[in-house]
Amino acid sequence: TRCWRRSDGDSSGRRTIRSRDMASTLKLAFVGCGAIARYHLDGIQEHALRIQVTAVIDTDGAKAEAYAAEMGARPFTSLDDALAEGDFDSVDIMLPHDLHESAALRCFEAGKHVLLEKPMAPALDSCERILEAARKAGTVFMVGENSQYWPEIVKVQEVVASGAIGDIITARAAFVYEFDEYWFREKKPWRYDKARTGGGVTIDGGSHWIRPLRMWLGEIDAVVAVVGHPLKQMEGESLTRALVHFQSGKTAVFEAMMIDTVFAPDPWWRVTGTKGELTIDSGFQGGIRLYNAENREGKLLMDPQGYPQSFGPELADFAAAVLEGTELRAGPEQALGELRTALAIYRSAESGRWEKVWD
């Protein structure tokens, strides 16, 4: 689904795009300077050169000033002040999950194009209000699920479509990641607080593993799951084991673990077909291997590109949607699938039963 900057209705009631001068540069404001902001900035500098960051907003003035100095932007400690005084057309919202709705609504009300980090919000009613505000604003709205642009994920989708492993039988997605304080550097890390995140590892980093399953196997129908809490400082779950059933009738395994221990090497993804198997190596560096009758030891199909290389294409897609009116690779409603899957996993952990994703 695409939200356009300005639209009129034709005689049939359909939305049409008003012609406008195509700007060559997108002026963007960073809203939030947490750990993910560095990935976004690196992505802009490497792949999205038409984006100019002109404002940086963070309640921590030192963080805002540091990023602003690096980018030649203007720092703010208040979103409202930035919206009133800043020079930008779009925002990149990188805030804790519980702040997504309020920030997005204020930006839409101000007529800004919005890139909002996943999840859209921790609850479905919040998502509905955000989507309605986007429709009313008529601006571009994108939810930043960067795995849609992860080079290894995209390549696997192409290889599967080529028939190289035959028909998919099943898959496994394993977000197994040794606890890393890089994501928990705040004095009071918000990711420890279930009320702020909406859960734990499943609703947060796990979404990057759920989206690829949907890209490869289609829409998810139902899940059955158990969760655990081995990382004691995190209120939400730090361990999830789930079976995922798709509308196609296929089944996959989804696992999420963030534990303060050392893990043995194991592929993060495994896609099994009637003619062979594809794996994506563990770790954020990636790499794809094909196993089939001719390559029983595994053939390297793609040199490691890795997770960090997903942010530049994501931001470039957002810029093209604003500057050229192109369709986003995935509309904002697509992100409801990861959220609904996470919420169904949580319900299943409570009920001990299969839970529908879209009911």
Short mmCIF file of C-alpha atoms in Angstrom, two decimals:
data_model
loop_
_atom_site.label_atom_id
_atom_site.label_comp_id
_atom_site.label_asym_id
_atom_site.label_seq_id
_atom_site.Cartn_x
_atom_site.Cartn_y
_atom_site.Cartn_z
CA THR A 1 0.00 0.00 0.00
CA ARG A 2 1.28 3.38 -1.00
CA CYS A 3 0.61 6.73 0.69
CA TRP A 4 1.17 9.65 -1.66
CA ARG A 5 2.16 13.21 -0.91
CA ARG A 6 -0.88 14.91 -2.49
CA SER A 7 -3.85 13.34 -4.25
CA ASP A 8 -7.15 14.25 -5.84
CA GLY A 9 -10.02 11.97 -6.73
CA ASP A 10 -10.97 11.50 -10.39
CA SER A 11 -14.55 10.98 -11.53
CA SER A 12 -14.41 7.33 -10.48
CA GLY A 13 -13.25 8.19 -6.97
CA ARG A 14 -9.79 6.71 -7.48
CA ARG A 15 -6.74 8.50 -6.11
CA THR A 16 -4.51 10.24 -8.62
CA ILE A 17 -1.11 11.85 -8.12
CA ARG A 18 -0.70 15.55 -8.70
CA SER A 19 2.25 16.44 -10.87
CA ARG A 20 4.99 18.25 -9.02
CA ASP A 21 8.55 19.28 -9.55
CA MET A 22 10.89 16.42 -8.78
CA ALA A 23 13.42 17.54 -6.19
CA SER A 24 16.90 16.10 -6.44
CA THR A 25 17.53 15.95 -2.67
CA LEU A 26 15.38 14.68 0.15
CA LYS A 27 15.78 16.69 3.36
CA LEU A 28 15.49 14.26 6.25
CA ALA A 29 15.33 14.59 10.04
CA PHE A 30 16.67 11.89 12.31
CA VAL A 31 14.23 11.39 15.18
CA GLY A 32 16.20 9.48 17.80
CA CYS A 33 19.94 8.85 18.05
CA GLY A 34 20.06 5.37 19.52
CA ALA A 35 22.16 2.46 18.29
CA ILE A 36 20.18 1.98 15.08
CA ALA A 37 20.86 5.57 13.96
CA ARG A 38 24.46 4.68 13.08
CA TYR A 39 23.25 1.95 10.70
CA HIS A 40 20.87 4.40 9.04
CA LEU A 41 23.54 7.07 8.66
CA ASP A 42 26.05 4.60 7.21
CA GLY A 43 23.39 3.41 4.79
CA ILE A 44 22.70 6.95 3.63
CA GLN A 45 26.37 7.69 3.12
CA GLU A 46 26.97 4.46 1.19
CA HIS A 47 23.80 3.98 -0.86
CA ALA A 48 21.33 6.87 -0.51
CA LEU A 49 23.30 9.94 -1.48
CA ARG A 50 20.18 11.88 -2.49
CA ILE A 51 19.24 12.10 1.19
CA GLN A 52 20.52 15.10 3.16
CA VAL A 53 20.08 14.93 6.92
CA THR A 54 19.26 18.50 7.90
CA ALA A 55 17.94 18.02 11.44
CA VAL A 56 18.69 15.67 14.32
CA ILE A 57 16.33 15.24 17.27
CA ASP A 58 17.07 13.52 20.56
CA THR A 59 16.16 14.33 24.15
CA ASP A 60 19.84 13.77 24.93
CA GLY A 61 21.28 17.05 23.66
CA ALA A 62 24.82 15.69 23.51
CA LYS A 63 23.77 12.87 21.18
CA ALA A 64 21.82 15.24 18.95
CA GLU A 65 24.72 17.68 18.76
CA ALA A 66 27.23 14.93 17.96
CA TYR A 67 25.20 13.54 15.05
CA ALA A 68 24.31 17.03 13.85
CA ALA A 69 27.97 18.05 13.78
CA GLU A 70 28.86 14.95 11.78
CA MET A 71 26.17 15.62 9.19
CA GLY A 72 26.12 19.40 9.12
CA ALA A 73 22.58 19.36 10.49
CA ARG A 74 20.72 21.37 13.09
CA PRO A 75 20.26 19.70 16.50
CA PHE A 76 17.00 19.73 18.48
CA THR A 77 15.97 18.19 21.79
CA SER A 78 12.24 18.40 21.03
CA LEU A 79 10.30 16.98 18.07
CA ASP A 80 7.77 19.80 18.35
CA ASP A 81 10.52 22.43 18.13
CA ALA A 82 12.02 20.67 15.13
CA LEU A 83 8.67 20.50 13.34
CA ALA A 84 8.14 24.21 14.00
CA GLU A 85 11.63 25.43 13.12
CA GLY A 86 13.51 22.75 11.19
CA ASP A 87 14.14 22.59 7.45
CA PHE A 88 13.13 19.08 6.36
CA ASP A 89 10.43 17.31 4.34
CA SER A 90 10.69 13.85 5.87
CA VAL A 91 11.51 12.09 9.12
CA ASP A 92 13.27 8.87 10.05
CA ILE A 93 11.71 7.84 13.38
CA MET A 94 14.05 5.62 15.41
CA LEU A 95 12.49 5.72 18.88
CA PRO A 96 11.45 3.10 21.47
CA HIS A 97 8.36 1.22 20.35
CA ASP A 98 5.99 2.91 22.80
CA LEU A 99 6.79 6.33 21.29
CA HIS A 100 6.13 5.38 17.66
CA GLU A 101 2.47 6.34 17.55
CA SER A 102 2.75 9.78 19.10
CA ALA A 103 5.77 10.76 17.03
CA ALA A 104 4.30 9.47 13.76
CA LEU A 105 0.97 11.22 14.29
CA ARG A 106 2.66 14.56 14.96
CA CYS A 107 4.81 14.21 11.87
CA PHE A 108 1.86 13.29 9.64
CA GLU A 109 -0.08 16.24 11.04
CA ALA A 110 2.85 18.45 10.03
CA GLY A 111 2.71 17.03 6.48
CA LYS A 112 5.97 15.11 6.62
CA HIS A 113 6.93 11.92 4.79
CA VAL A 114 7.57 9.25 7.42
CA LEU A 115 10.01 6.35 7.64
CA LEU A 116 9.16 4.58 10.89
CA GLU A 117 11.33 1.85 12.37
CA LYS A 118 9.64 -1.49 12.99
CA PRO A 119 7.39 -2.48 14.61
CA MET A 120 4.89 0.13 13.47
CA ALA A 121 3.67 0.10 17.07
CA PRO A 122 3.41 -2.53 19.83
CA ALA A 123 -0.39 -2.83 19.51
CA LEU A 124 -2.75 -3.20 16.55
CA ASP A 125 -5.04 -0.31 17.54
CA SER A 126 -2.02 2.02 17.52
CA CYS A 127 -1.12 0.75 14.05
CA GLU A 128 -4.64 1.48 12.83
CA ARG A 129 -4.39 5.07 14.04
CA ILE A 130 -0.98 5.51 12.39
CA LEU A 131 -2.23 4.13 9.07
CA GLU A 132 -5.30 6.36 9.17
CA ALA A 133 -3.12 9.43 9.89
CA ALA A 134 -0.89 8.48 6.94
CA ARG A 135 -3.90 8.23 4.63
CA LYS A 136 -5.17 11.62 5.75
CA ALA A 137 -1.76 13.24 5.33
CA GLY A 138 -1.30 11.78 1.85
CA THR A 139 2.46 11.62 2.37
CA VAL A 140 4.81 8.70 1.84
CA PHE A 141 4.74 6.24 4.71
CA MET A 142 7.22 3.40 5.06
CA VAL A 143 7.81 0.97 7.92
CA GLY A 144 11.52 0.18 8.15
CA GLU A 145 11.71 -3.61 8.02
CA ASN A 146 15.23 -3.70 6.59
CA SER A 147 15.30 -7.47 6.07
CA GLN A 148 13.20 -6.75 2.95
CA TYR A 149 16.47 -5.34 1.54
CA TRP A 150 19.00 -7.66 3.21
CA PRO A 151 21.17 -8.84 0.27
CA GLU A 152 21.21 -12.49 1.32
CA ILE A 153 17.45 -12.53 1.86
CA VAL A 154 16.79 -10.98 -1.54
CA LYS A 155 19.18 -13.41 -3.25
CA VAL A 156 17.55 -16.45 -1.62
CA GLN A 157 14.19 -15.23 -2.89
CA GLU A 158 15.63 -15.03 -6.41
CA VAL A 159 17.24 -18.50 -6.17
CA VAL A 160 14.01 -20.04 -4.87
CA ALA A 161 12.06 -18.41 -7.70
CA SER A 162 14.54 -19.85 -10.22
CA GLY A 163 13.67 -23.39 -9.13
CA ALA A 164 17.23 -24.23 -8.11
CA ILE A 165 16.07 -26.16 -5.02
CA GLY A 166 12.74 -27.27 -6.45
CA ASP A 167 9.56 -26.68 -4.51
CA ILE A 168 10.01 -25.48 -0.93
CA ILE A 169 9.15 -28.16 1.63
CA THR A 170 9.99 -26.31 4.84
CA ALA A 171 12.33 -23.69 6.31
CA ARG A 172 13.99 -22.68 9.54
CA ALA A 173 14.68 -19.14 10.72
CA ALA A 174 16.87 -18.86 13.81
CA PHE A 175 17.51 -15.45 15.38
CA VAL A 176 20.19 -16.82 17.69
CA TYR A 177 22.33 -13.97 18.87
CA GLU A 178 24.72 -13.73 21.79
CA PHE A 179 23.71 -10.91 24.12
CA ASP A 180 25.38 -7.71 22.91
CA GLU A 181 25.41 -4.60 25.07
CA TYR A 182 25.65 -2.43 21.92
CA TRP A 183 21.84 -2.48 21.83
CA PHE A 184 21.51 -1.85 25.58
CA ARG A 185 23.85 1.07 26.16
CA GLU A 186 21.37 3.49 27.74
CA LYS A 187 21.49 4.09 31.51
CA LYS A 188 18.09 2.40 31.70
CA PRO A 189 17.82 0.30 28.52
CA TRP A 190 14.28 0.53 27.19
CA ARG A 191 14.54 -2.92 25.60
CA TYR A 192 14.50 -4.42 29.12
CA ASP A 193 11.05 -2.91 29.73
CA LYS A 194 8.20 -5.05 28.38
CA ALA A 195 5.77 -2.13 28.56
CA ARG A 196 8.00 -0.16 26.19
CA THR A 197 8.85 -2.91 23.70
CA GLY A 198 5.52 -4.73 23.69
CA GLY A 199 7.32 -8.00 24.44
CA GLY A 200 10.86 -9.25 24.00
CA VAL A 201 13.11 -10.58 21.26
CA THR A 202 10.25 -11.82 19.06
CA ILE A 203 8.53 -8.47 18.52
CA ASP A 204 11.89 -6.70 18.23
CA GLY A 205 14.77 -8.37 16.40
CA GLY A 206 12.74 -11.47 15.61
CA SER A 207 10.73 -9.53 13.05
CA HIS A 208 13.81 -9.55 10.78
CA TRP A 209 13.53 -13.34 10.67
CA ILE A 210 9.75 -13.50 10.29
CA ARG A 211 9.66 -11.19 7.23
CA PRO A 212 11.96 -13.45 5.15
CA LEU A 213 9.80 -16.48 5.93
CA ARG A 214 6.81 -14.55 4.57
CA MET A 215 8.80 -13.46 1.51
CA TRP A 216 9.78 -17.05 0.69
CA LEU A 217 6.81 -19.15 1.81
CA GLY A 218 3.86 -16.73 1.67
CA GLU A 219 1.51 -15.48 4.36
CA ILE A 220 1.49 -17.01 7.83
CA ASP A 221 -1.75 -18.55 9.02
CA ALA A 222 -1.12 -19.77 12.57
CA VAL A 223 1.60 -20.40 15.16
CA VAL A 224 2.19 -22.53 18.20
CA ALA A 225 5.00 -21.50 20.54
CA VAL A 226 6.70 -21.52 23.90
CA VAL A 227 8.77 -18.67 25.34
CA GLY A 228 11.35 -18.37 28.10
CA HIS A 229 13.21 -15.73 30.09
CA PRO A 230 16.84 -16.85 30.52
CA LEU A 231 18.15 -13.26 30.17
CA LYS A 232 16.96 -12.18 33.60
CA GLN A 233 17.39 -8.44 33.15
CA MET A 234 14.89 -8.46 30.24
CA GLU A 235 11.22 -8.43 31.26
CA GLY A 236 10.10 -9.73 27.88
CA GLU A 237 11.04 -13.13 26.50
CA SER A 238 14.63 -13.80 25.47
CA LEU A 239 13.87 -17.30 24.16
CA THR A 240 11.18 -18.39 21.68
CA ARG A 241 10.55 -21.74 19.98
CA ALA A 242 7.72 -21.74 17.47
CA LEU A 243 6.15 -23.72 14.65
CA VAL A 244 4.83 -21.47 11.91
CA HIS A 245 2.01 -22.67 9.61
CA PHE A 246 1.46 -20.90 6.30
CA GLN A 247 -1.70 -20.43 4.25
CA SER A 248 -0.06 -22.63 1.61
CA GLY A 249 -0.08 -25.54 4.07
CA LYS A 250 3.69 -25.49 4.55
CA THR A 251 5.31 -25.33 7.99
CA ALA A 252 8.54 -23.68 9.18
CA VAL A 253 10.44 -23.32 12.43
CA PHE A 254 11.09 -19.92 14.00
CA GLU A 255 13.54 -19.57 16.88
CA ALA A 256 14.73 -16.50 18.76
CA MET A 257 17.37 -16.46 21.47
CA MET A 258 19.35 -13.64 22.99
CA ILE A 259 21.27 -15.14 25.88
CA ASP A 260 24.49 -14.20 27.64
CA THR A 261 26.35 -17.29 26.50
CA VAL A 262 28.45 -18.57 23.58
CA PHE A 263 26.66 -20.30 20.68
CA ALA A 264 28.09 -22.90 18.31
CA PRO A 265 28.00 -22.07 14.58
CA ASP A 266 24.64 -22.80 12.99
CA PRO A 267 22.94 -21.32 9.91
CA TRP A 268 20.54 -18.51 10.68
CA TRP A 269 18.32 -19.64 7.82
CA ARG A 270 17.76 -23.00 6.17
CA VAL A 271 15.38 -23.37 3.20
CA THR A 272 14.68 -26.97 2.22
CA GLY A 273 13.32 -27.89 -1.21
CA THR A 274 12.62 -31.00 -3.25
CA LYS A 275 15.98 -30.66 -5.06
CA GLY A 276 18.27 -29.27 -2.38
CA GLU A 277 18.77 -26.77 0.38
CA LEU A 278 19.89 -23.17 0.83
CA THR A 279 21.52 -21.85 3.97
CA ILE A 280 22.48 -18.37 5.12
CA ASP A 281 25.46 -18.49 7.44
CA SER A 282 25.13 -17.32 11.03
CA GLY A 283 26.36 -13.89 12.04
CA PHE A 284 25.59 -10.50 10.59
CA GLN A 285 28.10 -11.00 7.75
CA GLY A 286 26.01 -13.68 6.04
CA GLY A 287 26.83 -15.58 2.85
CA ILE A 288 24.65 -18.13 0.97
CA ARG A 289 25.37 -21.80 0.31
CA LEU A 290 23.60 -24.25 -2.00
CA TYR A 291 23.46 -27.96 -1.21
CA ASN A 292 22.19 -30.33 -3.91
CA ALA A 293 23.17 -33.50 -5.75
CA GLU A 294 26.00 -31.72 -7.53
CA ASN A 295 27.14 -29.77 -4.45
CA ARG A 296 26.91 -32.07 -1.48
CA GLU A 297 29.65 -30.16 0.35
CA GLY A 298 27.94 -26.85 -0.30
CA LYS A 299 28.56 -24.28 -3.01
CA LEU A 300 29.04 -20.63 -2.05
CA LEU A 301 26.42 -18.78 -4.11
CA MET A 302 26.99 -15.34 -2.67
CA ASP A 303 29.92 -13.85 -0.84
CA PRO A 304 28.95 -12.36 2.52
CA GLN A 305 27.18 -9.01 2.23
CA GLY A 306 25.42 -8.93 5.56
CA TYR A 307 22.80 -7.20 7.65
CA PRO A 308 24.41 -3.73 7.64
CA GLN A 309 24.05 -3.62 3.85
CA SER A 310 20.26 -3.64 4.10
CA PHE A 311 19.82 -0.10 5.41
CA GLY A 312 21.17 1.79 2.41
CA PRO A 313 18.78 0.18 -0.09
CA GLU A 314 15.92 0.68 2.36
CA LEU A 315 16.60 4.41 2.66
CA ALA A 316 17.18 4.72 -1.08
CA ASP A 317 13.76 3.12 -1.68
CA PHE A 318 12.16 5.63 0.67
CA ALA A 319 13.91 8.54 -1.09
CA ALA A 320 12.82 7.31 -4.52
CA ALA A 321 9.22 7.02 -3.33
CA VAL A 322 9.27 10.65 -2.19
CA LEU A 323 11.34 12.16 -4.99
CA GLU A 324 10.10 10.12 -7.94
CA GLY A 325 6.77 8.70 -6.84
CA THR A 326 7.90 5.09 -7.22
CA GLU A 327 6.17 2.26 -5.38
CA LEU A 328 7.80 1.09 -2.17
CA ARG A 329 9.13 -2.46 -2.32
CA ALA A 330 6.82 -3.24 0.62
CA GLY A 331 3.98 -1.02 1.74
CA PRO A 332 3.42 -0.15 5.41
CA GLU A 333 0.58 -2.67 5.90
CA GLN A 334 3.06 -5.44 5.15
CA ALA A 335 4.64 -4.82 8.55
CA LEU A 336 1.42 -5.86 10.27
CA GLY A 337 2.34 -9.46 9.44
CA GLU A 338 5.41 -9.50 11.68
CA LEU A 339 3.53 -7.79 14.51
CA ARG A 340 0.53 -10.10 14.25
CA THR A 341 2.83 -13.14 14.19
CA ALA A 342 4.62 -11.95 17.33
CA LEU A 343 1.34 -11.28 19.12
CA ALA A 344 0.04 -14.72 18.11
CA ILE A 345 3.23 -16.29 19.48
CA TYR A 346 2.63 -14.53 22.79
CA ARG A 347 -0.99 -15.72 22.87
CA SER A 348 0.08 -19.28 22.09
CA ALA A 349 2.67 -19.25 24.87
CA GLU A 350 -0.19 -18.40 27.25
CA SER A 351 -2.83 -20.73 25.83
CA GLY A 352 -0.64 -23.69 24.89
CA ARG A 353 -2.56 -23.95 21.58
CA TRP A 354 -2.23 -23.00 17.94
CA GLU A 355 -3.21 -19.35 17.52
CA LYS A 356 -4.42 -17.68 14.33
CA VAL A 357 -2.38 -14.73 13.07
CA TRP A 358 -5.05 -12.79 11.17
CA ASP A 359 -8.18 -13.32 13.31
#
